[in-house]
Tab-separated table of C-alpha atoms in Angstrom:
chain	number	residue	atom	x	y	z
T	1369	MET	CA	0.000	0.000	0.000
T	1370	LYS	CA	1.499	3.314	-0.966
T	1371	LYS	CA	2.925	5.526	1.762
T	1372	THR	CA	1.655	8.715	0.189
T	1373	PHE	CA	-2.046	8.997	-0.334
T	1374	LEU	CA	-3.924	11.398	-2.568
T	1375	SER	CA	-7.274	12.631	-1.300
T	1376	VAL	CA	-9.215	13.980	-4.235
T	1377	VAL	CA	-12.953	13.602	-3.790
T	1378	VAL	CA	-15.746	15.189	-5.747
T	1379	LEU	CA	-18.087	16.199	-2.959
T	1380	LEU	CA	-21.248	15.872	-4.972
T	1381	ILE	CA	-20.636	12.128	-5.039
T	1382	LEU	CA	-21.267	12.137	-1.365
T	1383	SER	CA	-24.272	14.460	-1.570
T	1384	GLY	CA	-27.927	14.062	-2.412
T	1385	ASN	CA	-27.227	14.535	-6.132
T	1386	MET	CA	-26.345	10.887	-6.383
T	1387	ALA	CA	-29.427	9.875	-4.490
T	1388	SER	CA	-31.531	11.271	-7.318
T	1389	ALA	CA	-30.120	8.555	-9.579
T	1390	LYS	CA	-31.855	5.747	-7.698
T	1391	ALA	CA	-34.085	4.847	-10.635
T	1392	GLU	CA	-31.257	2.965	-12.336
T	1393	PRO	CA	-28.395	0.983	-10.773
T	1394	LEU	CA	-25.202	2.965	-10.426
T	1395	GLN	CA	-22.369	1.759	-12.632
T	1396	LEU	CA	-18.764	1.423	-11.559
T	1397	ASN	CA	-15.584	1.795	-13.613
T	1398	ALA	CA	-12.180	1.280	-12.010
T	1399	ASN	CA	-9.063	2.272	-13.957
T	1400	GLY	CA	-10.892	2.029	-17.270
T	1401	ASN	CA	-12.513	-1.337	-16.541
T	1402	LEU	CA	-16.295	-1.434	-16.357
T	1403	LEU	CA	-17.046	-3.709	-13.398
T	1404	ALA	CA	-20.246	-5.122	-14.837
T	1405	ASP	CA	-20.012	-8.336	-12.806
T	1406	MET	CA	-19.617	-6.537	-9.482
T	1407	LYS	CA	-22.583	-5.458	-7.396
T	1408	SER	CA	-23.593	-1.844	-7.973
T	1409	PRO	CA	-22.654	0.928	-5.555
T	1410	ILE	CA	-25.304	1.851	-3.030
T	1411	VAL	CA	-26.366	5.110	-1.359
T	1412	LEU	CA	-27.193	5.151	2.346
T	1413	ASN	CA	-28.009	8.385	4.162
T	1414	ASN	CA	-26.618	10.402	1.239
T	1415	THR	CA	-23.277	8.575	1.456
T	1416	SER	CA	-22.082	6.423	-1.432
T	1417	PHE	CA	-20.644	2.977	-0.795
T	1418	VAL	CA	-18.848	0.574	-3.135
T	1419	PRO	CA	-18.063	-3.138	-2.714
T	1420	VAL	CA	-14.737	-3.421	-0.915
T	1421	ARG	CA	-13.379	-5.733	-3.602
T	1422	VAL	CA	-13.252	-2.821	-6.023
T	1423	VAL	CA	-9.914	-2.124	-4.314
T	1424	GLU	CA	-8.462	-5.156	-6.098
T	1425	SER	CA	-9.059	-3.365	-9.404
T	1426	LEU	CA	-6.902	-0.401	-8.350
T	1427	GLY	CA	-3.530	-2.137	-8.121
T	1428	ASP	CA	-1.774	-5.007	-6.362
T	1429	TYR	CA	-4.129	-4.993	-3.420
T	1430	LYS	CA	-5.380	-8.211	-1.810
T	1431	VAL	CA	-8.622	-8.289	0.154
T	1432	GLY	CA	-9.209	-10.803	2.921
T	1433	TRP	CA	-12.421	-11.432	4.855
T	1434	ASN	CA	-12.949	-12.879	8.333
T	1435	SER	CA	-16.606	-13.864	8.538
T	1436	LYS	CA	-16.479	-14.459	12.299
T	1437	SER	CA	-15.242	-10.989	13.243
T	1438	LYS	CA	-16.642	-9.319	10.079
T	1439	THR	CA	-13.220	-7.849	9.456
T	1440	ILE	CA	-11.771	-6.829	6.096
T	1441	THR	CA	-8.001	-6.816	5.635
T	1442	VAL	CA	-6.395	-5.104	2.642
T	1443	THR	CA	-2.691	-5.762	2.044
T	1444	CYS	CA	-0.098	-4.582	-0.454
T	1445	ASP	CA	3.718	-4.550	-0.380
T	1446	GLY	CA	3.863	-5.342	3.317
T	1447	ASP	CA	1.366	-2.649	4.332
T	1448	SER	CA	-2.052	-3.458	5.719
T	1449	LEU	CA	-5.381	-1.803	6.388
T	1450	GLN	CA	-7.996	-3.470	8.588
T	1451	LEU	CA	-11.670	-2.503	8.816
T	1452	THR	CA	-14.610	-3.973	10.667
T	1453	VAL	CA	-18.246	-3.777	9.645
T	1454	GLY	CA	-20.075	-1.224	11.801
T	1455	ASN	CA	-16.864	0.099	13.394
T	1456	ASN	CA	-15.690	3.682	12.873
T	1457	VAL	CA	-12.116	2.788	13.845
T	1458	ALA	CA	-9.755	1.113	11.372
T	1459	LEU	CA	-6.131	-0.017	11.662
T	1460	LYS	CA	-3.574	1.221	9.128
T	1461	ASN	CA	-0.316	-0.641	9.693
T	1462	HIS	CA	-1.612	-1.398	13.203
T	1463	LYS	CA	-2.247	2.285	13.970
T	1464	LYS	CA	-5.786	3.420	14.714
T	1465	ILE	CA	-7.495	5.773	12.237
T	1466	SER	CA	-11.027	7.144	12.360
T	1467	LEU	CA	-13.620	6.632	9.646
T	1468	SER	CA	-16.385	9.175	9.118
T	1469	THR	CA	-18.699	6.315	8.126
T	1470	PRO	CA	-18.096	2.642	8.956
T	1471	PRO	CA	-18.264	-0.223	6.440
T	1472	VAL	CA	-21.665	-1.864	6.012
T	1473	MET	CA	-22.859	-5.254	4.903
T	1474	LYS	CA	-25.826	-5.757	2.607
T	1475	ASP	CA	-27.025	-8.974	0.951
T	1476	GLY	CA	-23.771	-10.720	1.755
T	1477	THR	CA	-21.526	-8.000	0.296
T	1478	THR	CA	-19.316	-5.679	2.321
T	1479	TYR	CA	-19.323	-2.041	1.252
T	1480	VAL	CA	-16.953	0.798	2.147
T	1481	PRO	CA	-17.514	4.556	1.719
T	1482	LEU	CA	-16.154	6.163	-1.435
T	1483	ARG	CA	-14.333	8.672	0.758
T	1484	PHE	CA	-12.379	5.759	2.209
T	1485	ILE	CA	-11.338	4.655	-1.278
T	1486	SER	CA	-10.078	8.110	-2.243
T	1487	GLU	CA	-8.224	8.758	1.005
T	1488	ASN	CA	-6.459	5.416	1.272
T	1489	PHE	CA	-5.850	4.067	-2.221
T	1490	ASN	CA	-4.320	6.984	-4.131
T	1491	ALA	CA	-7.498	7.313	-6.154
T	1492	ILE	CA	-9.524	9.983	-7.870
T	1493	VAL	CA	-13.259	9.418	-7.491
T	1494	ASP	CA	-15.527	11.074	-10.035
T	1495	TRP	CA	-19.304	11.022	-10.471
T	1496	ASP	CA	-20.609	10.909	-14.049
T	1497	SER	CA	-24.182	12.149	-13.814
T	1498	LYS	CA	-24.876	11.731	-17.542
T	1499	ASN	CA	-24.082	8.018	-17.476
T	1500	ASN	CA	-25.117	7.382	-13.862
T	1501	GLY	CA	-21.685	6.030	-13.078
T	1502	ILE	CA	-18.741	6.319	-10.722
T	1503	ALA	CA	-15.185	6.380	-12.057
T	1504	ILE	CA	-12.350	5.422	-9.711
T	1505	ILE	CA	-8.921	6.155	-11.133
T	1506	ASN	CA	-5.328	5.810	-9.958
T	1507	PRO	CA	-3.709	8.917	-11.466
T	1508	ASP	CA	-0.349	8.595	-13.209
T	1509	GLN	CA	1.687	11.575	-12.055
T	1510	ASN	CA	4.053	11.384	-15.031
T	1511	VAL	CA	1.110	11.600	-17.413
T	1512	GLN	CA	-0.330	14.517	-15.459
T	1513	LYS	CA	2.971	16.370	-15.808
T	1514	LEU	CA	2.807	15.952	-19.580
T	1515	ILE	CA	-0.731	17.331	-19.693
T	1516	GLN	CA	0.214	20.317	-17.554
T	1517	SER	CA	3.502	21.008	-19.372
T	1518	GLY	CA	2.150	23.774	-21.582
T	1519	ASP	CA	3.427	21.924	-24.654
T	1520	LEU	CA	0.611	20.841	-27.002
T	1521	ALA	CA	2.341	17.691	-28.263
T	1522	LYS	CA	3.242	16.547	-24.737
T	1523	ALA	CA	-0.300	17.269	-23.537
T	1524	ARG	CA	-1.736	15.154	-26.360
T	1525	LEU	CA	0.703	12.367	-25.581
T	1526	GLY	CA	-0.420	12.621	-21.968
T	1527	VAL	CA	-4.145	12.310	-22.659
T	1528	ILE	CA	-3.466	9.334	-24.937
T	1529	GLY	CA	-1.858	7.696	-21.898
T	1530	LEU	CA	-4.779	8.366	-19.552
T	1531	GLN	CA	-7.241	5.686	-18.523
T	1532	ARG	CA	-10.236	5.567	-20.892
T	1533	VAL	CA	-13.521	5.209	-19.059
T	1534	GLN	CA	-16.861	4.094	-20.450
T	1535	PHE	CA	-20.148	3.100	-18.850
T	1536	TYR	CA	-21.522	0.659	-21.367
T	1537	VAL	CA	-20.341	-2.636	-22.828
T	1538	SER	CA	-19.333	-2.241	-26.447
T	1539	LYS	CA	-20.213	-5.183	-28.679
T	1540	ASP	CA	-17.627	-4.160	-31.253
T	1541	ARG	CA	-14.307	-6.005	-31.254
T	1542	PRO	CA	-11.925	-4.190	-33.612
T	1543	GLU	CA	-8.765	-5.910	-34.813
T	1544	GLY	CA	-5.445	-4.725	-36.169
T	1545	GLU	CA	-2.327	-2.930	-34.978
T	1546	SER	CA	-2.822	0.434	-36.657
T	1547	PHE	CA	-4.478	3.310	-34.824
T	1548	SER	CA	-5.306	6.951	-35.393
T	1549	PHE	CA	-5.550	9.746	-32.859
T	1550	ILE	CA	-7.388	12.864	-34.058
T	1551	PHE	CA	-7.704	16.131	-32.137
T	1552	PRO	CA	-9.459	19.427	-32.839
T	1553	GLU	CA	-6.887	21.983	-33.876
T	1554	ASN	CA	-4.978	23.564	-30.976
T	1555	ASP	CA	-6.794	21.309	-28.497
T	1556	PHE	CA	-5.814	18.284	-26.428
T	1557	SER	CA	-8.940	17.876	-24.284
T	1558	LYS	CA	-10.992	16.070	-26.952
T	1559	MET	CA	-9.805	13.082	-28.946
T	1560	TYR	CA	-11.021	10.639	-31.567
T	1561	PHE	CA	-9.403	7.227	-31.245
T	1562	ILE	CA	-9.827	5.176	-34.410
T	1563	TRP	CA	-9.105	1.474	-34.430
T	1564	SER	CA	-9.937	-0.326	-37.652
T	1565	ASP	CA	-13.504	0.804	-38.510
T	1566	SER	CA	-14.400	1.701	-34.920
T	1567	ILE	CA	-14.381	5.334	-33.808
T	1568	TYR	CA	-14.307	6.405	-30.162
T	1569	TYR	CA	-14.636	10.028	-29.070
T	1570	TYR	CA	-13.277	10.945	-25.636
T	1571	GLU	CA	-13.330	14.099	-23.537
T	1572	LEU	CA	-10.864	14.950	-20.787
T	1573	LYS	CA	-12.386	14.829	-17.317
T	1574	ASN	CA	-10.970	14.645	-13.817
T	1575	GLY	CA	-7.780	12.687	-14.489
T	1576	TYR	CA	-9.159	10.380	-17.193
T	1577	MET	CA	-10.661	10.328	-20.685
T	1578	SER	CA	-14.422	9.767	-20.714
T	1579	LEU	CA	-16.086	8.077	-23.679
T	1580	ALA	CA	-18.771	10.411	-25.040
T	1581	TRP	CA	-19.578	8.684	-28.330
T	1582	GLU	CA	-18.842	5.539	-30.313
T	1583	GLY	CA	-19.341	5.179	-34.039
T	1584	LYS	CA	-18.463	2.839	-36.852
T	1585	ARG	CA	-17.306	3.593	-40.356
T	1586	THR	CA	-19.416	2.061	-43.098
T	1587	PHE	CA	-18.367	1.657	-46.689
T	1588	SER	CA	-21.566	3.002	-48.176
T	1589	LYS	CA	-21.303	5.891	-50.605
T	1590	LEU	CA	-21.089	9.285	-48.943
T	1591	ASP	CA	-24.630	10.694	-48.888
T	1592	GLY	CA	-23.842	14.404	-49.192
T	1593	THR	CA	-24.541	15.156	-45.519
T	1594	HIS	CA	-21.266	13.723	-44.325
T	1595	SER	CA	-18.876	15.478	-41.933
T	1596	SER	CA	-15.252	16.299	-42.611
T	1597	LEU	CA	-14.336	13.253	-40.514
T	1598	SER	CA	-16.511	11.006	-42.704
T	1599	LYS	CA	-14.835	12.261	-45.864
T	1600	TYR	CA	-11.379	11.793	-44.381
T	1601	LEU	CA	-12.207	8.224	-43.343
T	1602	GLY	CA	-13.766	7.471	-46.731
T	1603	GLY	CA	-17.210	6.359	-45.615
T	1604	ASN	CA	-20.355	7.281	-43.743
T	1605	ILE	CA	-20.344	6.984	-39.963
T	1606	GLU	CA	-22.993	5.065	-38.051
T	1607	SER	CA	-23.560	6.063	-34.432
T	1608	ILE	CA	-23.347	3.117	-32.033
T	1609	TRP	CA	-23.593	4.848	-28.667
T	1610	GLY	CA	-23.916	8.441	-27.466
T	1611	GLU	CA	-24.290	11.587	-29.533
T	1612	GLN	CA	-21.899	12.197	-32.396
T	1613	PRO	CA	-20.032	15.483	-31.861
T	1614	ALA	CA	-20.209	18.172	-34.501
T	1615	VAL	CA	-16.931	18.932	-36.284
T	1616	THR	CA	-16.612	22.709	-36.433
T	1617	LYS	CA	-12.881	23.255	-36.907
T	1618	ARG	CA	-9.847	21.731	-38.553
T	1619	LEU	CA	-8.642	18.389	-37.205
T	1620	VAL	CA	-5.091	17.253	-36.514
T	1621	PHE	CA	-4.415	13.561	-37.121
T	1622	PHE	CA	-1.672	11.191	-36.033
T	1623	ASN	CA	-1.714	7.789	-37.735
T	1624	ASP	CA	0.217	5.162	-35.822
T	1625	ASN	CA	1.051	2.434	-38.310
T	1626	THR	CA	4.194	1.344	-36.493
T	1627	GLY	CA	2.643	-1.983	-35.513
T	1628	SER	CA	2.396	-3.047	-39.156
T	1629	VAL	CA	5.418	-4.373	-41.007
T	1630	GLY	CA	6.664	-1.990	-43.678
T	1631	MET	CA	4.399	0.864	-42.625
T	1632	VAL	CA	5.324	4.333	-41.441
T	1633	GLY	CA	3.597	6.880	-39.258
T	1634	GLU	CA	1.928	10.001	-40.556
T	1635	TYR	CA	0.558	13.221	-39.098
T	1636	GLY	CA	-1.140	16.242	-40.568
T	1637	ILE	CA	-4.179	18.488	-40.756
T	1638	ILE	CA	-7.681	17.910	-42.142
T	1639	ASP	CA	-9.619	20.992	-43.217
T	1640	THR	CA	-13.313	21.556	-42.477
T	1641	LYS	CA	-14.261	19.876	-45.782
T	1642	GLY	CA	-12.398	16.678	-44.973
T	1643	ASN	CA	-9.374	17.296	-47.188
T	1644	VAL	CA	-5.849	16.558	-45.987
T	1645	VAL	CA	-4.072	19.897	-46.366
T	1646	VAL	CA	-0.909	19.029	-44.422
T	1647	SER	CA	0.806	15.650	-44.326
T	1648	HIS	CA	4.145	14.532	-42.891
T	1649	LYS	CA	5.543	11.003	-42.933
T	1650	VAL	CA	7.433	9.604	-39.957
T	1651	GLN	CA	10.013	6.957	-40.784
T	1652	ASP	CA	11.167	4.396	-38.223
T	1653	ALA	CA	9.061	5.657	-35.340
T	1654	LYS	CA	9.979	3.493	-32.380
T	1655	GLN	CA	7.613	5.009	-29.831
T	1656	LEU	CA	4.467	7.086	-29.809
T	1657	ALA	CA	6.429	10.204	-28.821
T	1658	ASP	CA	8.165	10.027	-32.228
T	1659	LEU	CA	4.774	10.473	-33.888
T	1660	ILE	CA	2.860	12.791	-31.545
T	1661	VAL	CA	4.764	15.991	-32.276
T	1662	ASN	CA	3.969	19.677	-32.616
T	1663	VAL	CA	2.593	20.439	-36.077
T	1664	GLN	CA	4.173	23.674	-37.259
T	1665	GLU	CA	1.311	24.465	-39.625
T	1666	GLU	CA	-1.125	24.139	-36.746
T	1667	LYS	CA	0.721	26.717	-34.664
T	1668	ASN	CA	0.672	29.158	-37.559
T	1669	LYS	CA	-3.108	28.884	-37.901
T	1670	ASN	CA	-4.989	31.768	-36.271
């Protein structure tokens, strides 16, 4: 268990705003993995609880359970944290710590408060009201430094490295080793990730990239109402999930073909009509940082 803990909690998670979402089960995503097989979070007295075993999805944590004493023990790298159902006092490396709300048991599952997760497992906890979900993320400090560097290429490389969170199970299973990353011009907070014919649109949130839309390229003839992205991809786009974002400015693309034998990388700019107006080849790119670079023509665009 890490010695240094990050306490970043979105307070509305712990407020009555979440209680208004009782009509549908809350969804849970930990480090980009939708925990569809885990019991949903619950809300008791305006406090949100998650199954304690969600901790195992946040790193090398092991969770033990003593049914006789109703005690949960979480261990990692020689450190330990012990909690007891109904008890406001926990033991962290055998030292007593106070809990604002004790663990509870419901229908055979032990739940711990979200505040406990954020304060003790180096996690960011974020409430997604649109998708009725909770995202729990272990932030990568090196990636955060890239995003905050003030350099557009480094920031884009950083968001590519963030956890990608979604709150639905995609039925699509793309194949292949070539990918494209497309950003609005002079922006790193929104990104299209294209894998084969699948298109995923993400927006930067609190330490992660949140899936806002999924689409699929079809090979039907362009119907005259296509977007610049459709023209660039060479086919119409069918929406699979979410609302397709409008393309209102030039796009900057980075095609990572380095996983394919004999292929090279490419980056450039797509105008608002879908035409490639800038294109640069990248020979022998050995890592993504060789491809995700500052585009001089983008900087010169007012």
